[in-house]
Amino acid sequence: MSAQKVSMRCRDLISSMPDEVLGKILSLLPTRLAASTAVLSKRWRNLLSLVDTLDFSDEIGNPEGFSGFVDTTLDLLSNSHSIVKSFSLSCKHENSRVDSWIRTVLESGFLELHLKIVSMQSIESQLFTSNTLVQLTLYGGFCFDGTLTPPRGGVFFPNLKTLNLVSVWFWDDNMFEFLISGCPLLDVLLLHYGASDGLGLSSSIGVSNPSLKRLTVSYHFLAPDVELFRTPSLVYFDYSGYATRQYRVDFSSLVEARLDLRSCREEPVVVVKEDGEVDVNDDGSAFGEDDDDIEDIEAILDLESSDEQVSDEDDNDSGSGSGEDDDDDDVPDVTDLVAGISNVKTLRLSSYSLEVFYLYCKSMPVFQNLVTLSFESDKERGWQVLPLLLNNSPNLETLAIKGLVHKVTDRCGDACVCIAKKRKKKMEEEEICCLSACQVKVLNISGYGGTRRELKQMRHFLGNLKSLVTVKVGVKAKNHEEDDNFNNNYQRITSALTKLPIASSSNCQVYFF
């Protein structure tokens, strides 16, 4: 059979599909490309009216004819029995008709509206309402100016379930709060702002919605004075931004929290030099790091505390907090935020969050329901708050750590191997190791490089976590000059780990991934 006949047969098979199927196929394409299929044959001429998704972008085709094409398509669908449910618009060059298109979509009963523009575009609040809209995304230069007022009854979108706001400007605190509270069935809210963006809020961020279940907040500019989250039905909270001076929260139903809290202040951190002397570090550089690769497995297994680089300074910290002057109005305070998330079952923290917890949480609550604790390590950030977190998590079952290398400080307590032999002995005499008291059954370590310091830390974990059942280690091996191949290095790293003594029992299983 010739190639031409095969091609014609395939084309006929596609054309013979039911209209509904062809409409679904065209819905997966950018609308401008879908419309171009009308020139294929009479069979395809009117199929555009069967699409359920419109996706317009002025970066596809000639930008000069973009506005006319959108107008024509909307007119065509308005004069037919359209089944369109979703409208997406991306404007980089032309946005003079955006207001008209938004009005048409909202009046047409669409279920989804996704808008992305580059230049500034004010939204006319009088028309910004819909009884049918379920998903709404605003991305880019959209601005809610002084004309935004709640419609009658205070409801903008009575059926909206998902709202995504990316780099959207609000010129008044009330505008933002009106919009959020004006969506009574809202389930999912995403707020994302880059370093050059701004919420336009003068003094606070306020999210108040009794139905909201998932909230993602990400912004990278200096925080407002106050952040309010009155969301009693929230079950998932993902927060990334600078810590602020005051939090007011209602997270009574929260199950999982992911925090990436940053400090806009440069705080001095006590670190330890290679000679064991204490130094106050202001520039974020790390001292006393022992990241040499493993050369002699048996020597490492016979580790002695004399090898540990650390201070013998007294550590009298019984709680978190850095002792900052409480009268300083610029000092963040995350105490109420941490207390608000204390009922979660799963807590995931960045390395920055560990530091912020230590510096700016005045009182660490008990995480009575916490089952899974996950955090990231960074060589520029310490584990100072980790002992307190572990002690205050009596039902913790899974401890997951991304990377073991962290800044050596004199405040990590007995959660790691930073402390010197003399002080370690003193602590062992005075109190039980925070690891020994843990009920952790699963230890998950990712990004394990097999360095001398990492192996010491693993020995410390395995030797003190007495309830361990499963250990999972993600090995990040690299080639050595003396190795013939990657597998030799991987084998050496895993072999060293399998020889470490485990305090729990011989039934503890170690897996590598």
XYZ file of C-alpha atoms in Angstrom:
513
model
C 0.000 0.000 0.000
C 1.432 3.382 -0.981
C 2.249 6.062 1.565
C -0.329 8.349 -0.040
C -3.128 5.796 0.434
C -2.114 5.173 4.055
C -2.124 8.917 4.715
C -5.578 9.338 3.103
C -6.953 6.402 5.040
C -5.706 7.820 8.381
C -7.180 11.192 7.542
C -10.528 9.568 6.708
C -10.482 7.645 9.987
C -10.070 10.887 11.937
C -12.737 12.679 9.952
C -15.158 9.826 10.518
C -15.015 10.211 14.276
C -18.163 11.540 16.012
C -18.470 15.308 16.328
C -18.208 15.110 20.107
C -14.839 13.327 19.874
C -13.474 15.809 17.351
C -14.650 18.643 19.567
C -12.710 17.171 22.505
C -9.599 16.850 20.359
C -9.826 20.463 19.193
C -10.363 21.578 22.813
C -6.848 20.364 23.593
C -5.319 22.755 21.054
C -4.783 26.523 21.261
C -7.965 27.974 19.783
C -6.157 29.676 16.914
C -4.747 26.326 15.785
C -8.096 24.611 16.300
C -9.804 27.237 14.114
C -7.274 26.661 11.339
C -8.585 23.094 10.860
C -11.683 24.587 9.216
C -9.757 24.767 5.928
C -9.204 20.996 5.833
C -12.646 20.162 4.442
C -16.347 20.885 4.791
C -16.439 18.222 7.519
C -14.253 20.419 9.753
C -15.742 23.791 8.893
C -18.148 24.127 11.843
C -16.437 21.963 14.435
C -15.073 24.914 16.380
C -18.507 25.399 17.903
C -18.103 21.988 19.578
C -15.024 22.826 21.666
C -15.501 23.107 25.426
C -12.271 25.066 26.024
C -11.092 28.331 24.490
C -7.372 29.085 24.787
C -6.215 32.398 23.259
C -2.650 33.706 23.162
C -1.382 36.648 21.116
C 2.014 34.929 20.902
C 0.546 32.411 18.457
C 0.198 33.700 14.919
C 0.086 37.361 13.910
C -0.499 39.649 16.962
C -2.091 42.288 14.735
C -5.125 40.132 14.009
C -5.446 38.759 17.532
C -8.210 41.039 18.865
C -10.338 40.518 15.757
C -9.940 36.751 16.002
C -11.048 36.669 19.655
C -14.033 38.918 18.922
C -15.079 36.791 15.942
C -14.772 33.534 17.892
C -16.803 34.813 20.837
C -19.483 36.159 18.482
C -19.625 32.816 16.684
C -20.064 30.870 19.892
C -22.629 33.311 21.302
C -24.831 32.697 18.249
C -24.661 28.899 18.563
C -25.488 26.341 21.202
C -22.016 26.599 22.685
C -20.786 24.108 25.247
C -17.697 26.140 26.188
C -16.803 25.761 29.868
C -13.300 27.220 30.081
C -11.772 30.454 28.749
C -8.007 31.112 28.881
C -6.394 34.316 27.679
C -2.722 35.310 27.514
C -1.951 38.820 26.289
C 1.583 40.040 25.852
C 1.045 42.586 23.099
C -2.636 43.546 22.988
C -4.990 44.096 25.922
C -7.252 46.962 24.826
C -10.218 44.589 24.560
C -9.618 42.602 27.745
C -12.432 44.314 29.669
C -14.932 43.474 26.952
C -13.794 39.846 26.765
C -13.996 39.406 30.543
C -17.512 40.839 30.523
C -18.588 38.474 27.735
C -17.179 35.418 29.497
C -18.754 36.274 32.853
C -22.128 36.877 31.205
C -21.922 33.660 29.174
C -21.964 31.324 32.158
C -18.485 29.819 31.758
C -17.133 27.608 34.557
C -13.447 28.550 34.292
C -11.668 31.831 33.562
C -7.867 32.048 33.339
C -6.295 35.411 32.471
C -2.632 36.363 32.024
C -1.446 39.791 30.909
C 1.809 41.754 31.030
C 0.793 45.425 31.116
C -1.357 47.009 33.835
C -5.075 46.319 33.532
C -7.719 47.670 35.926
C -10.682 45.456 36.728
C -14.171 46.942 36.705
C -15.646 45.566 39.904
C -19.247 46.396 39.007
C -19.147 43.663 36.363
C -16.695 41.349 38.123
C -19.191 38.771 39.322
C -20.563 35.451 38.090
C -23.023 32.895 39.414
C -21.460 30.023 37.442
C -17.690 30.494 37.695
C -15.927 27.635 39.539
C -12.250 28.411 38.799
C -10.620 31.819 38.409
C -6.969 32.660 37.693
C -5.598 36.192 37.432
C -1.931 36.412 36.483
C 0.170 39.500 35.853
C -0.736 43.164 35.711
C -4.331 43.035 36.907
C -5.157 45.758 39.373
C -8.110 46.144 41.705
C -8.296 49.891 42.058
C -10.448 52.140 44.233
C -13.648 51.209 42.411
C -13.825 47.703 43.910
C -16.844 47.434 46.184
C -18.798 44.335 47.156
C -21.883 43.615 45.064
C -25.272 43.357 46.698
C -25.067 40.747 49.438
C -21.247 40.971 49.433
C -20.836 37.965 47.108
C -18.741 38.158 43.934
C -18.664 34.470 42.987
C -21.189 32.312 44.872
C -19.951 29.045 43.323
C -16.214 29.693 42.991
C -14.099 26.802 44.326
C -10.554 27.703 43.170
C -8.958 31.169 43.073
C -5.373 31.786 41.891
C -3.925 35.296 42.220
C -0.420 35.738 40.798
C 1.167 39.204 40.946
C -2.262 40.880 41.188
C -2.322 44.380 42.715
C -4.710 45.594 45.394
C -4.614 49.275 46.260
C -6.556 48.954 49.491
C -6.676 46.350 52.263
C -10.447 46.111 52.040
C -10.420 45.212 48.346
C -8.499 42.006 48.938
C -10.646 41.042 51.913
C -13.866 41.821 50.001
C -12.838 39.511 47.177
C -11.830 36.578 49.408
C -14.823 36.806 51.718
C -17.064 37.265 48.672
C -16.484 33.632 47.620
C -18.493 31.636 50.205
C -17.736 28.186 48.731
C -14.019 28.725 48.115
C -11.920 25.567 48.644
C -8.513 26.461 47.185
C -6.682 29.802 47.267
C -3.225 30.537 45.834
C -1.447 33.868 46.376
C 1.923 34.280 44.656
C 4.070 37.401 44.392
C 7.658 37.837 43.255
C 10.276 40.186 44.665
C 9.201 43.022 42.355
C 5.480 42.591 43.019
C 3.348 43.917 45.819
C -0.008 43.174 47.299
C -0.674 46.878 47.555
C -1.745 46.266 51.145
C -0.675 49.010 53.506
C -0.289 47.090 56.741
C -1.694 43.572 56.656
C -2.600 40.475 54.718
C -6.009 39.188 55.709
C -7.450 35.885 54.493
C -10.830 35.296 56.061
C -13.002 32.556 54.635
C -14.823 29.857 56.648
C -14.951 27.328 53.776
C -11.317 27.485 52.587
C -9.520 24.111 52.747
C -6.209 24.636 50.912
C -4.149 27.820 51.080
C -0.829 28.521 49.363
C 0.875 31.848 50.088
C 4.181 32.753 48.444
C 5.688 36.209 48.379
C 9.260 37.487 48.309
C 9.049 41.092 49.369
C 9.194 42.496 52.898
C 6.273 41.292 54.970
C 3.451 43.534 56.162
C 3.079 44.314 59.854
C 0.272 41.841 60.486
C -0.913 38.680 58.778
C -4.363 37.312 59.547
C -5.614 33.873 58.560
C -9.133 33.239 59.788
C -9.686 29.898 58.065
C -11.245 27.377 60.480
C -11.822 24.722 57.773
C -8.267 24.819 56.392
C -6.589 21.390 56.145
C -3.488 22.297 54.063
C -1.294 25.379 54.476
C 1.753 26.147 52.297
C 3.466 29.375 53.313
C 6.615 30.926 51.861
C 7.740 34.433 52.726
C 9.376 36.748 55.237
C 8.403 36.404 58.877
C 6.415 39.334 60.167
C 5.850 40.943 63.564
C 2.389 39.573 64.280
C 0.191 36.663 63.240
C -3.473 36.104 64.019
C -4.585 32.659 62.936
C -7.445 30.188 63.189
C -6.203 26.833 61.911
C -8.411 24.604 64.039
C -8.821 21.950 61.300
C -5.274 22.008 59.908
C -3.715 18.648 59.004
C -0.592 19.541 57.000
C 1.642 22.626 56.985
C 4.623 23.466 54.770
C 6.616 26.494 55.902
C 9.458 28.368 54.242
C 9.871 31.310 56.629
C 12.643 33.791 56.005
C 14.075 36.590 58.091
C 14.757 40.032 56.635
C 17.227 40.626 59.489
C 20.845 39.470 59.566
C 21.129 37.790 62.949
C 24.538 36.824 64.401
C 24.756 33.085 64.922
C 27.160 31.340 67.283
C 29.325 28.957 65.279
C 32.423 26.921 65.943
C 35.781 27.309 64.253
C 37.987 24.444 63.263
C 40.120 24.921 66.357
C 37.034 24.545 68.579
C 36.757 28.209 69.537
C 33.405 29.926 69.585
C 32.879 32.748 67.129
C 29.933 34.989 66.417
C 29.300 34.833 62.695
C 27.543 37.734 60.991
C 28.040 36.949 57.347
C 26.442 33.507 57.069
C 29.685 31.630 56.461
C 30.094 28.223 58.073
C 33.008 27.101 60.174
C 34.099 23.725 61.420
C 32.574 21.713 58.602
C 33.904 18.239 58.120
C 32.854 17.226 54.645
C 35.773 15.017 53.689
C 34.768 11.946 51.743
C 35.041 8.536 53.349
C 38.437 7.025 52.862
C 38.646 4.363 55.561
C 35.350 2.770 56.563
C 36.714 0.954 59.584
C 38.332 4.121 60.914
C 35.065 5.990 60.596
C 33.170 3.240 62.389
C 35.567 3.699 65.298
C 34.741 7.381 65.642
C 35.749 9.170 68.803
C 34.276 12.369 70.132
C 37.714 13.956 70.056
C 37.237 14.188 66.314
C 34.217 16.460 66.677
C 34.765 20.177 66.119
C 32.730 22.022 68.560
C 32.601 24.482 71.385
C 32.675 23.655 75.043
C 30.668 26.769 75.837
C 27.780 26.314 78.208
C 24.346 26.074 76.610
C 21.529 27.055 78.889
C 18.763 27.257 76.283
C 15.663 25.543 77.620
C 13.418 26.890 74.886
C 13.572 28.532 71.522
C 14.292 32.175 70.912
C 17.541 34.036 70.550
C 17.163 36.494 73.364
C 16.506 39.399 71.025
C 15.290 42.663 72.547
C 11.495 42.411 72.689
C 11.215 46.180 72.469
C 12.572 46.191 68.927
C 9.551 46.826 66.704
C 11.310 45.321 63.697
C 11.840 41.895 65.273
C 9.569 39.210 63.749
C 7.466 37.077 66.072
C 6.176 33.735 64.801
C 5.007 32.471 68.201
C 1.296 32.688 67.383
C 1.812 31.196 63.922
C 3.662 28.182 65.332
C 1.024 27.743 68.033
C -1.658 27.894 65.346
C -0.180 24.979 63.390
C 0.565 22.838 66.461
C -2.349 20.466 65.774
C -1.006 19.291 62.382
C -0.207 15.671 61.585
C 2.411 16.542 58.954
C 4.909 19.400 59.200
C 7.436 20.247 56.491
C 10.050 22.921 57.153
C 12.746 24.566 55.066
C 16.215 25.157 56.518
C 15.283 28.839 56.853
C 12.209 27.920 58.875
C 14.319 26.000 61.381
C 16.357 29.143 61.943
C 13.297 31.408 62.200
C 11.676 29.032 64.697
C 14.805 29.231 66.832
C 15.239 32.992 66.635
C 11.666 34.277 66.683
C 9.419 31.749 68.403
C 9.234 32.692 72.073
C 7.497 29.524 73.215
C 7.440 26.202 71.415
C 4.049 24.419 71.690
C 3.535 20.693 72.008
C 2.764 19.059 68.646
C 0.494 16.408 70.095
C -0.818 15.121 66.750
C 2.403 15.353 64.760
C 3.192 12.058 63.028
C 5.537 13.186 60.237
C 8.244 15.839 60.539
C 10.213 16.721 57.415
C 12.873 19.389 57.056
C 15.701 20.497 54.799
C 19.292 21.107 55.846
C 21.666 23.749 54.578
C 25.333 24.238 55.370
C 24.574 27.883 56.188
C 21.737 27.090 58.640
C 21.856 25.317 62.002
C 19.661 22.750 63.754
C 19.361 24.768 66.959
C 15.604 24.262 67.317
C 15.575 20.560 66.461
C 15.978 19.180 70.029
C 13.021 21.245 71.194
C 10.898 20.178 68.215
C 11.631 16.513 68.873
C 10.978 16.782 72.599
C 7.657 18.510 71.911
C 6.460 15.897 69.413
C 5.561 12.909 71.619
C 3.796 10.905 68.884
C 6.240 11.465 66.039
C 6.607 8.359 63.851
C 8.419 9.529 60.707
C 11.438 11.834 60.565
C 12.469 12.864 57.046
C 15.576 14.987 56.424
C 16.811 16.313 53.106
C 20.574 16.549 53.564
C 22.468 16.094 56.827
C 25.121 18.795 56.440
C 24.201 21.888 58.438
C 25.936 24.801 60.113
C 27.929 23.746 63.180
C 26.675 25.741 66.152
C 26.858 25.380 69.913
C 23.056 25.138 70.161
C 22.135 21.955 68.314
C 22.037 20.005 71.554
C 22.082 16.230 71.414
C 20.123 15.998 68.156
C 23.372 15.971 66.213
C 27.111 15.463 66.634
C 28.037 19.138 66.883
C 28.497 19.137 70.662
C 31.901 18.454 72.177
C 32.763 15.386 74.205
C 32.868 17.187 77.561
C 29.500 18.824 77.162
C 27.955 15.690 75.677
C 28.979 13.712 78.755
C 27.499 16.405 80.996
C 24.212 16.337 79.067
C 24.025 12.557 79.212
C 24.393 12.730 82.989
C 21.712 15.401 83.388
C 19.014 14.360 80.941
C 17.889 11.782 78.417
C 18.943 12.352 74.811
C 16.101 13.872 72.786
C 16.574 11.117 70.210
C 16.340 8.323 72.757
C 12.963 9.584 73.922
C 11.593 9.759 70.354
C 9.078 7.194 69.155
C 10.273 7.576 65.556
C 9.772 4.370 63.585
C 10.805 5.567 60.125
C 13.938 7.583 59.353
C 14.119 8.904 55.781
C 17.343 10.596 54.673
C 17.659 11.991 51.154
C 20.660 13.597 49.480
C 23.122 11.497 51.475
C 26.643 12.074 50.137
C 28.579 9.702 52.358
C 30.993 12.255 53.834
C 32.724 11.724 57.157
C 30.437 14.162 58.921
C 27.285 12.626 57.426
C 28.345 9.163 58.536
C 28.904 10.454 62.077
C 25.417 11.899 62.054
C 23.899 8.628 60.825
C 25.732 6.754 63.563
C 24.261 9.197 66.078
C 20.732 8.718 64.736
C 20.885 4.916 64.521
C 22.527 4.618 67.907
C 19.907 6.701 69.742
C 16.564 6.259 67.966
C 15.428 3.180 69.868
C 12.077 2.596 68.093
C 13.352 2.507 64.518
C 11.769 -0.069 62.231
C 12.674 1.305 58.813
C 15.589 3.407 57.584
C 15.501 4.796 54.044
C 18.571 6.490 52.608
C 18.742 8.244 49.266
C 22.386 8.095 48.222
C 23.907 10.946 46.246
C 27.177 9.372 45.216
C 29.880 11.012 43.134
C 32.858 9.553 41.345
C 36.265 9.550 43.023
C 39.470 9.817 41.096
C 40.597 6.459 42.415
C 37.264 4.780 41.561
C 36.841 2.847 38.358
C 33.163 3.720 38.138
C 30.207 5.136 39.947
C 29.133 1.788 41.412
C 32.346 1.443 43.445
C 31.654 4.686 45.274
C 27.985 3.814 45.790
C 28.942 0.424 47.198
C 31.438 1.964 49.597
C 28.855 4.449 50.932
C 26.126 1.850 51.421
C 28.552 -0.635 52.951
C 29.633 1.890 55.557
C 26.021 2.558 56.538
C 25.089 -1.103 56.846
C 27.932 -1.613 59.366
C 26.629 1.025 61.759
C 25.127 -0.309 65.007
C 21.364 0.161 65.368
C 19.964 0.727 68.838
C 16.387 -0.347 68.090
C 16.751 -4.017 67.157
C 18.079 -6.420 64.610
C 14.676 -6.283 62.900
C 15.250 -2.739 61.652
C 15.382 -2.726 57.862
C 17.696 -0.387 55.908
C 16.785 0.516 52.325
C 18.664 2.575 49.751
C 17.134 4.559 46.928
